[in-house]
PDB file of C-alpha atoms in Angstrom:
ATOM      1  CA  GLU A1429     -17.853  99.513 -34.639  1.00 59.00           C
ATOM      2  CA  ALA A1430     -17.914 102.967 -35.577  1.00 57.00           C
ATOM      3  CA  ALA A1431     -20.985 104.967 -34.304  1.00 91.00           C
ATOM      4  CA  VAL A1432     -22.988 107.619 -36.518  1.00 96.00           C
ATOM      5  CA  THR A1433     -25.975 108.799 -34.592  1.00 96.00           C
ATOM      6  CA  GLN A1434     -28.743 110.536 -36.315  1.00 97.00           C
ATOM      7  CA  SER A1435     -31.459 112.584 -34.961  1.00 96.00           C
ATOM      8  CA  PRO A1436     -34.679 112.958 -35.727  1.00 96.00           C
ATOM      9  CA  ARG A1437     -35.347 109.312 -37.552  1.00 96.00           C
ATOM     10  CA  ASN A1438     -38.214 110.875 -38.658  1.00 97.00           C
ATOM     11  CA  LYS A1439     -39.598 114.470 -39.365  1.00 97.00           C
ATOM     12  CA  VAL A1440     -42.660 116.134 -40.939  1.00 97.00           C
ATOM     13  CA  ALA A1441     -42.226 119.711 -41.940  1.00 97.00           C
ATOM     14  CA  VAL A1442     -44.439 122.667 -43.507  1.00 97.00           C
ATOM     15  CA  THR A1443     -43.266 124.169 -46.416  1.00 97.00           C
ATOM     16  CA  GLY A1444     -41.206 127.366 -45.614  1.00 97.00           C
ATOM     17  CA  GLY A1445     -40.210 126.368 -42.500  1.00 97.00           C
ATOM     18  CA  LYS A1446     -36.535 125.496 -40.957  1.00 97.00           C
ATOM     19  CA  VAL A1447     -35.589 122.299 -40.463  1.00 98.00           C
ATOM     20  CA  THR A1448     -32.580 121.280 -38.515  1.00 98.00           C
ATOM     21  CA  LEU A1449     -30.838 117.700 -39.125  1.00 98.00           C
ATOM     22  CA  SER A1450     -28.244 116.414 -36.426  1.00 98.00           C
ATOM     23  CA  CYS A1451     -25.526 114.072 -36.836  1.00 98.00           C
ATOM     24  CA  ASN A1452     -23.224 112.894 -33.803  1.00 97.00           C
ATOM     25  CA  GLN A1453     -19.904 110.442 -34.318  1.00 96.00           C
ATOM     26  CA  THR A1454     -18.150 108.634 -31.825  1.00 94.00           C
ATOM     27  CA  ASN A1455     -15.315 107.786 -34.255  1.00 89.00           C
ATOM     28  CA  ASN A1456     -13.265 110.589 -33.699  1.00 88.00           C
ATOM     29  CA  HIS A1457     -12.971 111.103 -37.509  1.00 89.00           C
ATOM     30  CA  ASN A1458     -12.191 114.518 -39.122  1.00 90.00           C
ATOM     31  CA  ASN A1459     -14.286 114.041 -42.013  1.00 91.00           C
ATOM     32  CA  MET A1460     -18.273 114.128 -41.596  1.00 94.00           C
ATOM     33  CA  TYR A1461     -20.856 114.121 -44.807  1.00 95.00           C
ATOM     34  CA  TRP A1462     -24.320 114.631 -45.472  1.00 97.00           C
ATOM     35  CA  TYR A1463     -26.008 112.840 -48.352  1.00 97.00           C
ATOM     36  CA  ARG A1464     -29.774 112.297 -49.354  1.00 97.00           C
ATOM     37  CA  GLN A1465     -30.987 109.223 -51.028  1.00 96.00           C
ATOM     38  CA  ASP A1466     -33.958 109.263 -53.346  1.00 94.00           C
ATOM     39  CA  THR A1467     -34.990 106.499 -55.837  1.00 88.00           C
ATOM     40  CA  GLY A1468     -33.546 106.940 -59.081  1.00 87.00           C
ATOM     41  CA  HIS A1469     -30.558 108.985 -57.994  1.00 91.00           C
ATOM     42  CA  GLY A1470     -28.963 106.679 -55.552  1.00 92.00           C
ATOM     43  CA  LEU A1471     -26.779 108.899 -52.617  1.00 94.00           C
ATOM     44  CA  ARG A1472     -25.874 112.192 -53.876  1.00 95.00           C
ATOM     45  CA  LEU A1473     -23.711 114.524 -51.413  1.00 94.00           C
ATOM     46  CA  ILE A1474     -25.008 118.023 -50.049  1.00 97.00           C
ATOM     47  CA  HIS A1475     -22.126 118.942 -47.854  1.00 97.00           C
ATOM     48  CA  TYR A1476     -19.099 117.615 -46.115  1.00 94.00           C
ATOM     49  CA  SER A1477     -16.221 118.916 -43.697  1.00 94.00           C
ATOM     50  CA  TYR A1478     -12.963 118.161 -43.011  1.00 91.00           C
ATOM     51  CA  GLY A1479     -13.241 119.315 -39.421  1.00 91.00           C
ATOM     52  CA  ALA A1480     -14.666 121.681 -36.823  1.00 94.00           C
ATOM     53  CA  GLY A1481     -15.607 124.803 -38.012  1.00 95.00           C
ATOM     54  CA  SER A1482     -15.261 123.574 -41.651  1.00 93.00           C
ATOM     55  CA  THR A1483     -18.016 123.375 -44.263  1.00 96.00           C
ATOM     56  CA  GLU A1484     -17.680 122.671 -48.173  1.00 95.00           C
ATOM     57  CA  LYS A1485     -20.136 121.976 -50.481  1.00 95.00           C
ATOM     58  CA  GLY A1486     -21.076 118.654 -52.241  1.00 93.00           C
ATOM     59  CA  ASP A1487     -22.445 118.149 -55.349  1.00 92.00           C
ATOM     60  CA  ILE A1488     -26.203 119.564 -54.709  1.00 96.00           C
ATOM     61  CA  PRO A1489     -25.899 122.255 -51.772  1.00 97.00           C
ATOM     62  CA  ASP A1490     -28.656 124.478 -52.899  1.00 97.00           C
ATOM     63  CA  GLY A1491     -30.990 125.050 -50.173  1.00 97.00           C
ATOM     64  CA  TYR A1492     -28.892 123.478 -47.776  1.00 98.00           C
ATOM     65  CA  LYS A1493     -26.616 124.632 -44.969  1.00 98.00           C
ATOM     66  CA  ALA A1494     -24.247 122.642 -42.727  1.00 98.00           C
ATOM     67  CA  SER A1495     -22.586 123.495 -39.404  1.00 98.00           C
ATOM     68  CA  ARG A1496     -19.934 121.826 -38.006  1.00 97.00           C
ATOM     69  CA  PRO A1497     -19.410 123.213 -34.340  1.00 97.00           C
ATOM     70  CA  SER A1498     -17.169 120.268 -33.096  1.00 96.00           C
ATOM     71  CA  GLN A1499     -15.438 117.141 -33.871  1.00 95.00           C
ATOM     72  CA  GLU A1500     -18.499 114.883 -33.149  1.00 96.00           C
ATOM     73  CA  ASN A1501     -21.550 116.973 -34.388  1.00 97.00           C
ATOM     74  CA  PHE A1502     -22.415 117.949 -38.043  1.00 98.00           C
ATOM     75  CA  SER A1503     -25.757 119.480 -38.671  1.00 98.00           C
ATOM     76  CA  LEU A1504     -27.877 119.891 -41.904  1.00 98.00           C
ATOM     77  CA  ILE A1505     -29.864 123.196 -42.210  1.00 98.00           C
ATOM     78  CA  LEU A1506     -32.898 123.462 -44.315  1.00 97.00           C
ATOM     79  CA  GLU A1507     -33.709 127.486 -43.813  1.00 95.00           C
ATOM     80  CA  LEU A1508     -36.648 127.311 -45.871  1.00 97.00           C
ATOM     81  CA  ALA A1509     -37.709 124.041 -46.658  1.00 97.00           C
ATOM     82  CA  THR A1510     -39.448 122.704 -49.768  1.00 98.00           C
ATOM     83  CA  PRO A1511     -41.515 119.663 -50.858  1.00 97.00           C
ATOM     84  CA  SER A1512     -38.508 118.571 -53.336  1.00 97.00           C
ATOM     85  CA  GLN A1513     -36.418 118.387 -50.153  1.00 98.00           C
ATOM     86  CA  THR A1514     -38.619 115.364 -49.355  1.00 98.00           C
ATOM     87  CA  SER A1515     -35.963 112.692 -49.090  1.00 97.00           C
ATOM     88  CA  VAL A1516     -34.064 110.113 -46.828  1.00 97.00           C
ATOM     89  CA  TYR A1517     -30.899 112.006 -45.568  1.00 98.00           C
ATOM     90  CA  PHE A1518     -28.084 110.229 -44.268  1.00 98.00           C
ATOM     91  CA  CYS A1519     -24.990 111.253 -42.427  1.00 97.00           C
ATOM     92  CA  ALA A1520     -21.549 109.577 -42.687  1.00 95.00           C
ATOM     93  CA  SER A1521     -18.090 109.960 -41.165  1.00 93.00           C
ATOM     94  CA  GLY A1522     -14.754 109.053 -42.328  1.00 89.00           C
ATOM     95  CA  GLY A1523     -11.113 109.335 -41.553  1.00 74.00           C
ATOM     96  CA  THR A1524      -8.382 110.831 -43.362  1.00 68.00           C
ATOM     97  CA  GLY A1525      -7.077 108.222 -45.890  1.00 64.00           C
ATOM     98  CA  GLY A1526      -8.116 109.996 -48.741  1.00 63.00           C
ATOM     99  CA  SER A1527      -9.774 107.938 -51.249  1.00 61.00           C
ATOM    100  CA  GLN A1528      -9.472 104.985 -49.304  1.00 66.00           C
ATOM    101  CA  ASN A1529     -11.640 105.884 -46.688  1.00 78.00           C
ATOM    102  CA  THR A1530     -14.413 103.639 -45.523  1.00 85.00           C
ATOM    103  CA  LEU A1531     -17.436 105.786 -44.597  1.00 90.00           C
ATOM    104  CA  TYR A1532     -19.700 104.977 -41.474  1.00 92.00           C
ATOM    105  CA  PHE A1533     -23.434 105.872 -42.204  1.00 95.00           C
ATOM    106  CA  GLY A1534     -26.020 106.542 -39.446  1.00 96.00           C
ATOM    107  CA  ALA A1535     -29.301 105.038 -39.735  1.00 95.00           C
ATOM    108  CA  GLY A1536     -30.881 108.344 -41.529  1.00 96.00           C
ATOM    109  CA  THR A1537     -33.563 110.747 -40.982  1.00 97.00           C
ATOM    110  CA  ARG A1538     -36.803 110.638 -43.427  1.00 97.00           C
ATOM    111  CA  LEU A1539     -37.925 114.093 -43.667  1.00 98.00           C
ATOM    112  CA  SER A1540     -41.364 114.860 -45.273  1.00 98.00           C
ATOM    113  CA  VAL A1541     -42.020 118.441 -46.457  1.00 97.00           C
ATOM    114  CA  LEU A1542     -45.930 119.191 -46.555  1.00 96.00           C
TER     115      LEU A1542
ATOM    116  CA  GLY B  42     -15.339 114.287 -63.020  1.00 79.00           C
ATOM    117  CA  ASP B  43     -15.383 111.117 -61.403  1.00 86.00           C
ATOM    118  CA  SER B  44     -18.473 108.818 -61.700  1.00 92.00           C
ATOM    119  CA  VAL B  45     -19.731 105.518 -61.568  1.00 95.00           C
ATOM    120  CA  THR B  46     -22.059 103.432 -63.484  1.00 96.00           C
ATOM    121  CA  GLN B  47     -24.447 100.674 -62.788  1.00 96.00           C
ATOM    122  CA  THR B  48     -26.197  99.301 -65.522  1.00 94.00           C
ATOM    123  CA  GLU B  49     -29.167  96.949 -63.633  1.00 92.00           C
ATOM    124  CA  GLY B  50     -31.896  98.994 -61.454  1.00 93.00           C
ATOM    125  CA  LEU B  51     -33.117  95.559 -60.388  1.00 96.00           C
ATOM    126  CA  VAL B  52     -32.155  92.048 -60.292  1.00 96.00           C
ATOM    127  CA  THR B  53     -34.359  89.207 -59.631  1.00 96.00           C
ATOM    128  CA  LEU B  54     -33.067  85.760 -59.155  1.00 94.00           C
ATOM    129  CA  THR B  55     -33.759  82.296 -57.350  1.00 96.00           C
ATOM    130  CA  GLU B  56     -31.914  81.324 -54.284  1.00 97.00           C
ATOM    131  CA  GLY B  57     -28.899  79.585 -55.187  1.00 96.00           C
ATOM    132  CA  LEU B  58     -28.113  81.017 -58.343  1.00 97.00           C
ATOM    133  CA  PRO B  59     -24.993  83.140 -59.161  1.00 96.00           C
ATOM    134  CA  VAL B  60     -25.422  86.856 -59.165  1.00 95.00           C
ATOM    135  CA  MET B  61     -23.082  89.641 -60.883  1.00 96.00           C
ATOM    136  CA  LEU B  62     -23.482  93.132 -60.616  1.00 97.00           C
ATOM    137  CA  ASN B  63     -22.111  95.412 -63.041  1.00 96.00           C
ATOM    138  CA  CYS B  64     -19.989  98.536 -62.018  1.00 96.00           C
ATOM    139  CA  THR B  65     -17.930 100.459 -64.229  1.00 96.00           C
ATOM    140  CA  TYR B  66     -16.363 103.662 -63.302  1.00 94.00           C
ATOM    141  CA  GLN B  67     -14.245 106.971 -64.567  1.00 93.00           C
ATOM    142  CA  SER B  68     -11.941 108.528 -62.552  1.00 87.00           C
ATOM    143  CA  THR B  69      -9.002 111.105 -62.693  1.00 80.00           C
ATOM    144  CA  TYR B  70      -6.986 109.432 -60.334  1.00 77.00           C
ATOM    145  CA  SER B  71      -5.715 105.846 -59.687  1.00 73.00           C
ATOM    146  CA  PRO B  72      -8.936 104.535 -57.960  1.00 78.00           C
ATOM    147  CA  PHE B  73     -10.099 103.007 -55.262  1.00 86.00           C
ATOM    148  CA  LEU B  74     -13.734 101.056 -55.189  1.00 91.00           C
ATOM    149  CA  PHE B  75     -16.005 100.033 -52.884  1.00 93.00           C
ATOM    150  CA  TRP B  76     -19.608  98.059 -52.461  1.00 95.00           C
ATOM    151  CA  TYR B  77     -21.984  99.442 -49.839  1.00 96.00           C
ATOM    152  CA  VAL B  78     -24.962  97.181 -49.380  1.00 97.00           C
ATOM    153  CA  GLN B  79     -28.141  98.535 -47.642  1.00 96.00           C
ATOM    154  CA  HIS B  80     -30.999  96.476 -46.103  1.00 96.00           C
ATOM    155  CA  LEU B  81     -34.369  97.533 -46.204  1.00 93.00           C
ATOM    156  CA  ASN B  82     -34.754 100.526 -43.562  1.00 90.00           C
ATOM    157  CA  GLU B  83     -31.147 100.302 -42.397  1.00 93.00           C
ATOM    158  CA  ALA B  84     -28.228 102.414 -43.132  1.00 94.00           C
ATOM    159  CA  PRO B  85     -25.585 101.684 -46.070  1.00 95.00           C
ATOM    160  CA  LYS B  86     -22.619  99.489 -44.966  1.00 94.00           C
ATOM    161  CA  LEU B  87     -19.321  98.336 -46.340  1.00 93.00           C
ATOM    162  CA  LEU B  88     -19.684  95.179 -48.144  1.00 94.00           C
ATOM    163  CA  LEU B  89     -16.097  95.109 -49.669  1.00 91.00           C
ATOM    164  CA  LYS B  90     -13.068  97.474 -51.196  1.00 88.00           C
ATOM    165  CA  SER B  91     -10.474  97.307 -53.649  1.00 85.00           C
ATOM    166  CA  PHE B  92      -6.980  96.680 -52.274  1.00 70.00           C
ATOM    167  CA  THR B  93      -4.007  98.543 -53.309  1.00 63.00           C
ATOM    168  CA  ASP B  94      -1.920  95.314 -53.830  1.00 60.00           C
ATOM    169  CA  ASN B  95      -4.716  93.776 -56.575  1.00 64.00           C
ATOM    170  CA  LYS B  96      -5.683  91.283 -54.247  1.00 69.00           C
ATOM    171  CA  ARG B  97      -9.459  90.265 -54.622  1.00 73.00           C
ATOM    172  CA  PRO B  98     -11.346  91.128 -51.992  1.00 74.00           C
ATOM    173  CA  GLU B  99     -14.248  88.851 -50.447  1.00 78.00           C
ATOM    174  CA  HIS B 100     -16.976  89.264 -47.413  1.00 81.00           C
ATOM    175  CA  GLN B 101     -19.789  87.118 -46.702  1.00 85.00           C
ATOM    176  CA  GLY B 102     -19.488  85.001 -49.980  1.00 90.00           C
ATOM    177  CA  PHE B 103     -19.029  88.309 -52.528  1.00 93.00           C
ATOM    178  CA  HIS B 104     -16.005  89.181 -54.170  1.00 92.00           C
ATOM    179  CA  ALA B 105     -15.450  91.932 -56.776  1.00 92.00           C
ATOM    180  CA  THR B 106     -12.101  92.317 -58.974  1.00 86.00           C
ATOM    181  CA  LEU B 107     -10.838  95.458 -59.917  1.00 87.00           C
ATOM    182  CA  HIS B 108     -10.059  95.841 -63.340  1.00 87.00           C
ATOM    183  CA  LYS B 109      -8.170  98.960 -64.383  1.00 86.00           C
ATOM    184  CA  SER B 110      -8.368  97.870 -68.153  1.00 88.00           C
ATOM    185  CA  SER B 111     -11.825  98.268 -68.318  1.00 91.00           C
ATOM    186  CA  SER B 112     -12.506 100.623 -65.796  1.00 91.00           C
ATOM    187  CA  SER B 113     -14.638  97.719 -63.808  1.00 92.00           C
ATOM    188  CA  PHE B 114     -15.442  96.593 -60.313  1.00 93.00           C
ATOM    189  CA  HIS B 115     -18.267  93.924 -60.809  1.00 95.00           C
ATOM    190  CA  LEU B 116     -19.519  92.311 -57.885  1.00 96.00           C
ATOM    191  CA  GLN B 117     -20.345  88.466 -57.512  1.00 95.00           C
ATOM    192  CA  LYS B 118     -21.547  85.643 -55.718  1.00 96.00           C
ATOM    193  CA  SER B 119     -21.476  82.019 -56.493  1.00 96.00           C
ATOM    194  CA  SER B 120     -25.056  81.269 -54.841  1.00 96.00           C
ATOM    195  CA  ALA B 121     -27.420  83.783 -53.759  1.00 96.00           C
ATOM    196  CA  GLN B 122     -29.370  83.622 -50.567  1.00 96.00           C
ATOM    197  CA  LEU B 123     -32.468  85.095 -49.404  1.00 96.00           C
ATOM    198  CA  SER B 124     -30.790  87.363 -47.242  1.00 95.00           C
ATOM    199  CA  ASP B 125     -28.908  89.002 -50.021  1.00 96.00           C
ATOM    200  CA  SER B 126     -32.033  90.631 -51.255  1.00 97.00           C
ATOM    201  CA  ALA B 127     -30.931  94.355 -50.674  1.00 97.00           C
ATOM    202  CA  LEU B 128     -29.836  97.543 -52.485  1.00 97.00           C
ATOM    203  CA  TYR B 129     -26.245  97.415 -53.551  1.00 97.00           C
ATOM    204  CA  TYR B 130     -24.108 100.571 -54.306  1.00 97.00           C
ATOM    205  CA  CYS B 131     -20.722 100.797 -56.211  1.00 96.00           C
ATOM    206  CA  ALA B 132     -18.902 103.687 -55.144  1.00 94.00           C
ATOM    207  CA  LEU B 133     -15.632 105.474 -55.935  1.00 91.00           C
ATOM    208  CA  GLY B 134     -13.132 106.967 -53.469  1.00 86.00           C
ATOM    209  CA  ASN B 135     -12.803 110.598 -54.290  1.00 75.00           C
ATOM    210  CA  TYR B 136      -9.714 112.167 -52.075  1.00 70.00           C
ATOM    211  CA  ALA B 137     -11.623 115.233 -51.718  1.00 67.00           C
ATOM    212  CA  GLN B 138     -15.265 114.500 -51.389  1.00 73.00           C
ATOM    213  CA  GLY B 139     -15.601 110.947 -49.676  1.00 82.00           C
ATOM    214  CA  LEU B 140     -17.446 108.751 -51.891  1.00 89.00           C
ATOM    215  CA  THR B 141     -18.936 108.800 -55.468  1.00 90.00           C
ATOM    216  CA  PHE B 142     -21.712 106.325 -55.612  1.00 93.00           C
ATOM    217  CA  GLY B 143     -23.669 104.729 -58.457  1.00 95.00           C
ATOM    218  CA  LEU B 144     -27.435 104.663 -59.008  1.00 95.00           C
ATOM    219  CA  GLY B 145     -27.818 101.658 -56.806  1.00 96.00           C
ATOM    220  CA  THR B 146     -28.805  97.989 -58.101  1.00 97.00           C
ATOM    221  CA  ARG B 147     -31.582  96.386 -56.082  1.00 96.00           C
ATOM    222  CA  VAL B 148     -31.572  92.789 -55.447  1.00 97.00           C
ATOM    223  CA  SER B 149     -34.389  90.696 -54.871  1.00 97.00           C
ATOM    224  CA  VAL B 150     -33.860  86.778 -54.283  1.00 97.00           C
ATOM    225  CA  PHE B 151     -36.656  84.518 -54.341  1.00 96.00           C
ATOM    226  CA  PRO B 152     -37.013  81.036 -52.790  1.00 95.00           C
TER     227      PRO B 152
END
């Protein structure tokens, strides 16, 4: 089965601090994604990547940066964390089958910004 | 742009009764539709997805039929189990950006 690992699983940060969420996949998938999950909003796409070195803005990119240094790793960076970024963040990977792609999700990172 | 609508935020039912979750979509292109299930404190996982040849996908007793004429992909199960209590997302395949998700429907099954 596809494997996507996120770290840390839980994080408490202070307002204005820098937060980095990491994601590693062993599926050899080209595409990777960062979503956040909030009650009443479902899963919303923050950033995605088509492969090493590429990052693209999703639907809600403001306040977030992304980095894809290799096929396996995709990070989400909050340079100046704010309380509104308190959420559960999910990383996912998927192949290059276009709109037929199944996405495989990591277990999530619960972030609290105080 | 692409969008997915799930009309029920919460569905509560008794074990053994049928369940249907509504999903409608808007898509510029010929769509692929998915249902994901997320149990408490777990990752979303694929439950089923539409086929290209109009076959009806089934998994764990759940099934869904893609109706392009009504832009719908409702999820159904004839007899709910306690273990079906979870959050269910309908999603639309987007060639460029992965999946566009609905807001989700929480299902609570009681004995």
